[in-house]
XYZ file of C-alpha atoms in Angstrom:
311
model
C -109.085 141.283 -40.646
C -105.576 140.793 -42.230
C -103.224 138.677 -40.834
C -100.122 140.048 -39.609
C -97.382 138.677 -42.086
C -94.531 136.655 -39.718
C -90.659 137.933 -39.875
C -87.380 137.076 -38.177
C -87.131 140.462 -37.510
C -89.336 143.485 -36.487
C -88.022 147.003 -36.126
C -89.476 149.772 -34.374
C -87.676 152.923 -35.304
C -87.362 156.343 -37.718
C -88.191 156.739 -41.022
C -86.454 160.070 -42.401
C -84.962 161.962 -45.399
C -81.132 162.206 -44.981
C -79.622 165.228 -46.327
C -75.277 164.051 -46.238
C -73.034 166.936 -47.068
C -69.208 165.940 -47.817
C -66.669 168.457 -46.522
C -63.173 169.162 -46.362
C -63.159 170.065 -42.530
C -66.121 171.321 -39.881
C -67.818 174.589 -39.932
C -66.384 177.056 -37.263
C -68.871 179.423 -36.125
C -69.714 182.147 -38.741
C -67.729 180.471 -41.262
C -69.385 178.644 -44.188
C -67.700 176.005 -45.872
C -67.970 174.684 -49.154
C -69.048 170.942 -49.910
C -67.339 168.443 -51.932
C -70.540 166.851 -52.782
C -74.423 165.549 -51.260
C -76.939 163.093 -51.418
C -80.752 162.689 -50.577
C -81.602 159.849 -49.715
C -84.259 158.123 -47.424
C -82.902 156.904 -43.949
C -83.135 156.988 -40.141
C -81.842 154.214 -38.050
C -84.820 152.180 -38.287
C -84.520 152.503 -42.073
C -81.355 151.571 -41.721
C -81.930 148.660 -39.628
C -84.471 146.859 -41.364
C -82.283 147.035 -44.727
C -79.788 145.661 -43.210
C -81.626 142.930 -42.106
C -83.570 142.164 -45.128
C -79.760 142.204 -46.863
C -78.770 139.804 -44.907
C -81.493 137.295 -45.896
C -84.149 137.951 -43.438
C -87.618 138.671 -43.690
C -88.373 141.533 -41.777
C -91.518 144.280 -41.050
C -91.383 147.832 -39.507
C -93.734 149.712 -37.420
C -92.861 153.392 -38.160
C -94.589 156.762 -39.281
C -94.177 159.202 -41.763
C -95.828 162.705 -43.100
C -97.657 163.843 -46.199
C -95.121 165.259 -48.717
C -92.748 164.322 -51.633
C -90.478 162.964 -48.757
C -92.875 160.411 -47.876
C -93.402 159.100 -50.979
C -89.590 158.560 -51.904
C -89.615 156.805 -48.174
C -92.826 154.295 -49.235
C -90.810 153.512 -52.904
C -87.457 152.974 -51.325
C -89.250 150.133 -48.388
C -90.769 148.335 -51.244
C -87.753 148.038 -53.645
C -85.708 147.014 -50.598
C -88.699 144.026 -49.855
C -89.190 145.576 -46.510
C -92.756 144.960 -45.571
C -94.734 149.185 -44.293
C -97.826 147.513 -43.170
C -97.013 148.643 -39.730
C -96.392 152.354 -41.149
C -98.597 155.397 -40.296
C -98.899 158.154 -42.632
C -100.042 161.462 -41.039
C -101.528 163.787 -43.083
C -100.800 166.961 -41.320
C -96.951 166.173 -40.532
C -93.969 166.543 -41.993
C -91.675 163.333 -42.486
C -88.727 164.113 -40.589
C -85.663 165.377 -41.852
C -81.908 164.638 -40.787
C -78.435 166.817 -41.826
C -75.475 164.906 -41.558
C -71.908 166.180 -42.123
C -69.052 163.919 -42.823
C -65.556 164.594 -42.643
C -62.152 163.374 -44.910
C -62.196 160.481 -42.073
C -65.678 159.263 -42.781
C -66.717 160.844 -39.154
C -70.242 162.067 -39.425
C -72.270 164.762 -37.492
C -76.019 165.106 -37.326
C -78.919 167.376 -36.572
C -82.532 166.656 -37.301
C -85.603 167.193 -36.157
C -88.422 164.642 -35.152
C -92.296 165.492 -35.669
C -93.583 162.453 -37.698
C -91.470 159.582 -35.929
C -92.813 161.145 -32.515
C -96.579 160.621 -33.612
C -95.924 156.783 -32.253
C -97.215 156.584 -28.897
C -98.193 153.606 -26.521
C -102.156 153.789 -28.118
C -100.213 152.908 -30.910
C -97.713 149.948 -30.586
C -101.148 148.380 -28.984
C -102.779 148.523 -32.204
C -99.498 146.385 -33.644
C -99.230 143.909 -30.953
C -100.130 141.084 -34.307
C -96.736 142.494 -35.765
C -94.596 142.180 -32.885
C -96.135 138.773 -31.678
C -95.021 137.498 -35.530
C -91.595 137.976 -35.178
C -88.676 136.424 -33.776
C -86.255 139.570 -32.780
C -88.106 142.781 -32.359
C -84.946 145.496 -32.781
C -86.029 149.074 -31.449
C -83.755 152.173 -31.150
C -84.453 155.397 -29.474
C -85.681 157.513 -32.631
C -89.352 157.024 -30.723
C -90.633 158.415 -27.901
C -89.072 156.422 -24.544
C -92.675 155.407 -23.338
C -93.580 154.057 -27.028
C -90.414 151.804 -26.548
C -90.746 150.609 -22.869
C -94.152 149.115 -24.374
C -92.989 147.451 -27.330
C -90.037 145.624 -24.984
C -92.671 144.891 -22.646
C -95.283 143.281 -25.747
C -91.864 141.961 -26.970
C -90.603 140.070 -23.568
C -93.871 138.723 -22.600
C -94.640 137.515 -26.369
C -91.638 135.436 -25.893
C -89.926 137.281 -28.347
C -85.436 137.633 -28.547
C -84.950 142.076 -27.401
C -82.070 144.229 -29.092
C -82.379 147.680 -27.835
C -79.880 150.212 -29.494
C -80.523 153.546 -27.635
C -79.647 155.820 -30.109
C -79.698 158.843 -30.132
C -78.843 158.460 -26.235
C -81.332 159.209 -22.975
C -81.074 158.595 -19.888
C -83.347 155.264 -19.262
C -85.497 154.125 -16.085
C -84.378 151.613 -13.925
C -87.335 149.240 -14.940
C -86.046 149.262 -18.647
C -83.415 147.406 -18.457
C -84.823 143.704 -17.434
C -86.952 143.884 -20.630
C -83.539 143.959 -22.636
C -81.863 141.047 -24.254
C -78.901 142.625 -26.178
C -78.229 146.345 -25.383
C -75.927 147.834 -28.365
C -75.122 151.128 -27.490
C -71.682 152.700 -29.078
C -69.370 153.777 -26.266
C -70.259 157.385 -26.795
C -74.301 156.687 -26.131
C -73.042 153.956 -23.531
C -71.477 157.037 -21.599
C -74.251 159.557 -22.274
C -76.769 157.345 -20.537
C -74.610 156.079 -17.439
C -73.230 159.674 -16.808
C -69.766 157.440 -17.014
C -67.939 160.165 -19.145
C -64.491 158.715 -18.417
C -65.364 154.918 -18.259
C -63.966 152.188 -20.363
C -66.090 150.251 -22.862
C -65.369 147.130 -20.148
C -66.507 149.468 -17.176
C -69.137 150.273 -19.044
C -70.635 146.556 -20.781
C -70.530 146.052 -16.763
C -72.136 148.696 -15.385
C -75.146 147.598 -17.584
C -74.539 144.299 -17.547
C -75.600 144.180 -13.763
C -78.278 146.906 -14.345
C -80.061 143.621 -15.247
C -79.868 143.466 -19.148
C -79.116 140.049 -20.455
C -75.997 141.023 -22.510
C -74.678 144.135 -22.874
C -73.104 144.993 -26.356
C -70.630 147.927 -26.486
C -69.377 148.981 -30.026
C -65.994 151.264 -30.152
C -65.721 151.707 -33.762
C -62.555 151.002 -35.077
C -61.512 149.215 -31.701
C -64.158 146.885 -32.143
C -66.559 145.767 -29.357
C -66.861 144.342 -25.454
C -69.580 142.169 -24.506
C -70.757 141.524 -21.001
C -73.225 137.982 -20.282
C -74.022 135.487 -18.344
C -70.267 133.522 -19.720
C -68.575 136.793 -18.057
C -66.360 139.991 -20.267
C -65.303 139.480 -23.635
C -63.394 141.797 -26.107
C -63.600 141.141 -29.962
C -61.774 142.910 -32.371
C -62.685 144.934 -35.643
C -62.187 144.548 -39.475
C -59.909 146.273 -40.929
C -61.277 148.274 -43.826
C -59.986 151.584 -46.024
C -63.269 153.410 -44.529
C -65.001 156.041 -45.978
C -67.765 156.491 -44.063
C -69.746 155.174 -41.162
C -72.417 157.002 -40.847
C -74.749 152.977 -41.118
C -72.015 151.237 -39.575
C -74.141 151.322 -36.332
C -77.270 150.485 -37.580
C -75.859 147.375 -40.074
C -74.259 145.968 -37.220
C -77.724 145.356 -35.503
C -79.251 144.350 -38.545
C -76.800 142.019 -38.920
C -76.598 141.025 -35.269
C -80.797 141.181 -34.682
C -81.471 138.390 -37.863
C -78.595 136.025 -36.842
C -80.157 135.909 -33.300
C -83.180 135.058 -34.865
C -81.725 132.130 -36.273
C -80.901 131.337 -33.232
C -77.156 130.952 -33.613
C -73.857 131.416 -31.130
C -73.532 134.928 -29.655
C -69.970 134.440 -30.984
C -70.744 133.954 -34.440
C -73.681 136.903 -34.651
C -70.682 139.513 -33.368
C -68.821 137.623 -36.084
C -70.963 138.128 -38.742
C -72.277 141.910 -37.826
C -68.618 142.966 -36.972
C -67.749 142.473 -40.609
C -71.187 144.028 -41.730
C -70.640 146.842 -40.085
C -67.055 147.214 -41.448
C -68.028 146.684 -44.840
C -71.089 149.300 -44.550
C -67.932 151.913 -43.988
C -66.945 151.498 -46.975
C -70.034 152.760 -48.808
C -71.192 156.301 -48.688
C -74.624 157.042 -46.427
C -76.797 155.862 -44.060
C -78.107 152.733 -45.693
C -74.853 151.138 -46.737
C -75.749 147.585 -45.091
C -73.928 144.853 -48.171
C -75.705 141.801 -49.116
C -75.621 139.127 -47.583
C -73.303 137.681 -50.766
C -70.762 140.501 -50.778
C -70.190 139.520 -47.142
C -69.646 136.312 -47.631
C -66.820 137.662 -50.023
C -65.608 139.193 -47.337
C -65.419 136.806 -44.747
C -64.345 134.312 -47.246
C -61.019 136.827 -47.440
C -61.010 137.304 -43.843
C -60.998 133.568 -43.438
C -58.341 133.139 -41.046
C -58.979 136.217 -38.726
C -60.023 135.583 -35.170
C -62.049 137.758 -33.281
């Protein structure tokens, strides 16, 4: 039998084709409207993810699944030129690999639709069969691209392996009670944050809280442009964003926890991983598409000119 290969990181997420149209303002209904410009490119938020953490210097492996078409293929080609390691990847013969339409307006604000047949093939029965993966890791990141169940059992391989937990539950559901004590870091943006807590008007402060004493171990709220709160064990905490000429953030999201998932793994200050993925994130909004996560050397150009900022 082959031995699982260790990472810092293991992600646990979608694997799709991103179709990104460019336009000069929304559709209204019945009205078509012209593009500015596309791209096809492989994504998903676990895609994203895991090249953000392998840019940032960590080794990382993904359990995901995929169809039998062309898509597939460019999905396989793009992992291994990125150094991301697909042994935990399914490929289903008689699927589809999933497909996601994004639209992005002049002010880099994106909208999706997409539909999910290939990343939904990952059930329990199957994290079970990668428990050698997860157990080999450090962080395992997960994000809500997969069936609730399937991640409520890779927390639960995760928390009792010893392993660090970053759940980002995107796209949002609402989430059992008994979830929430297998979390280390919940990362939700403050639109998901309010989606799942039924908190429509809350702040993102009222918000880290509420989850905070749901019984996660820190609870990470992103606001975009406004930056982020965090709510631990050391109490509420705001931090501030980088200021960047964005164009869009469609990855900003997902670079942030790649950012944030490999610097917990090297086990460094909460402080300095917010840091660090803050200005990852900020920099990936200044790239076009999903996987826009820089390299671990362009952000230290960054930070190097954003030496005297304090969160």
């Amino acid at each position: 039998m082959k031995t699982a290969a260790r990472s810092d990181v293991i992600v646990l997420g979608g694997l799709t084709m991103d179709l990104t149209y460019f336009v000069k303002q929304w559709p209204k209904v019945n009205e078509a409207v012209q593009a500015s410009s596309y791209e096809l490119c492989p994504g998903g938020k676990g895609f994203n993810q895991a090249t953000a953490v392998k840019r940032s210097g960590g080794i990382v492996n993904f359990i995901g699944s995929i169809g039998n078409d062309n898509f597939s293929k460019q999905i396989i080609g793009n992992l291994k030129k990125e150094g991301i390691n697909a042994d935990g990847i399914i490929n289903y013969k008689d699927i589809r690999t999933d497909l996601i339409g994004i639209i992005v307006d002049p002010s880099g604000t994106p909208g999706f639709i997409g539909i999910r047949q290939s990343t939904y093939q990952l059930t329990p029965n199957i994290i079970e069969t990668k428990i050698s993966l997860i157990k080999n890791a450090k962080v395992l990141l997960v994000n809500s691209e997969v069936r609730l169940e399937t991640v409520i059992q890779a927390l639960t391989i995760a928390k009792t392996s010893g392993l660090i937990t970053v759940y980002n539950p995107a796209p949002p559901e609402k989430l059992p009670e008994n979830i929430y004590k297998l979390i280390d870091y919940f990362t939700p943006n403050i639109w998901e944050a309010r989606m799942i807590s039924g908190m429509n008007n809350a702040s993102a402060s009222e918000l880290a809280t509420h989850f905070k004493n749901k019984g996660t171990g820190t609870a990470l709220i992103t606001t975009g442009r406004d930056g982020c709160v965090v709510a631990s064990d050391r109490g509420l905490k705001s931090y501030m964003a980088f200021p960047i000429n964005e164009v869009d953030e469609t990855g900003a999201g997902d670079t942030f926890c790649g950012y944030f998932a490999y610097h917990l793994s090297k086990k460094e200050p909460l402080e300095e991983c917010i840091r660090i993925a803050s200005a990852a994130g900020a920099l990936a909004c200044t790239k076009v598409g999903g996987r826009s996560a820089p390299t671990a050397s362009e952000l230290k150009g960054f930070l190097a000119k954003n030496k005297g900022r304090l969160l």
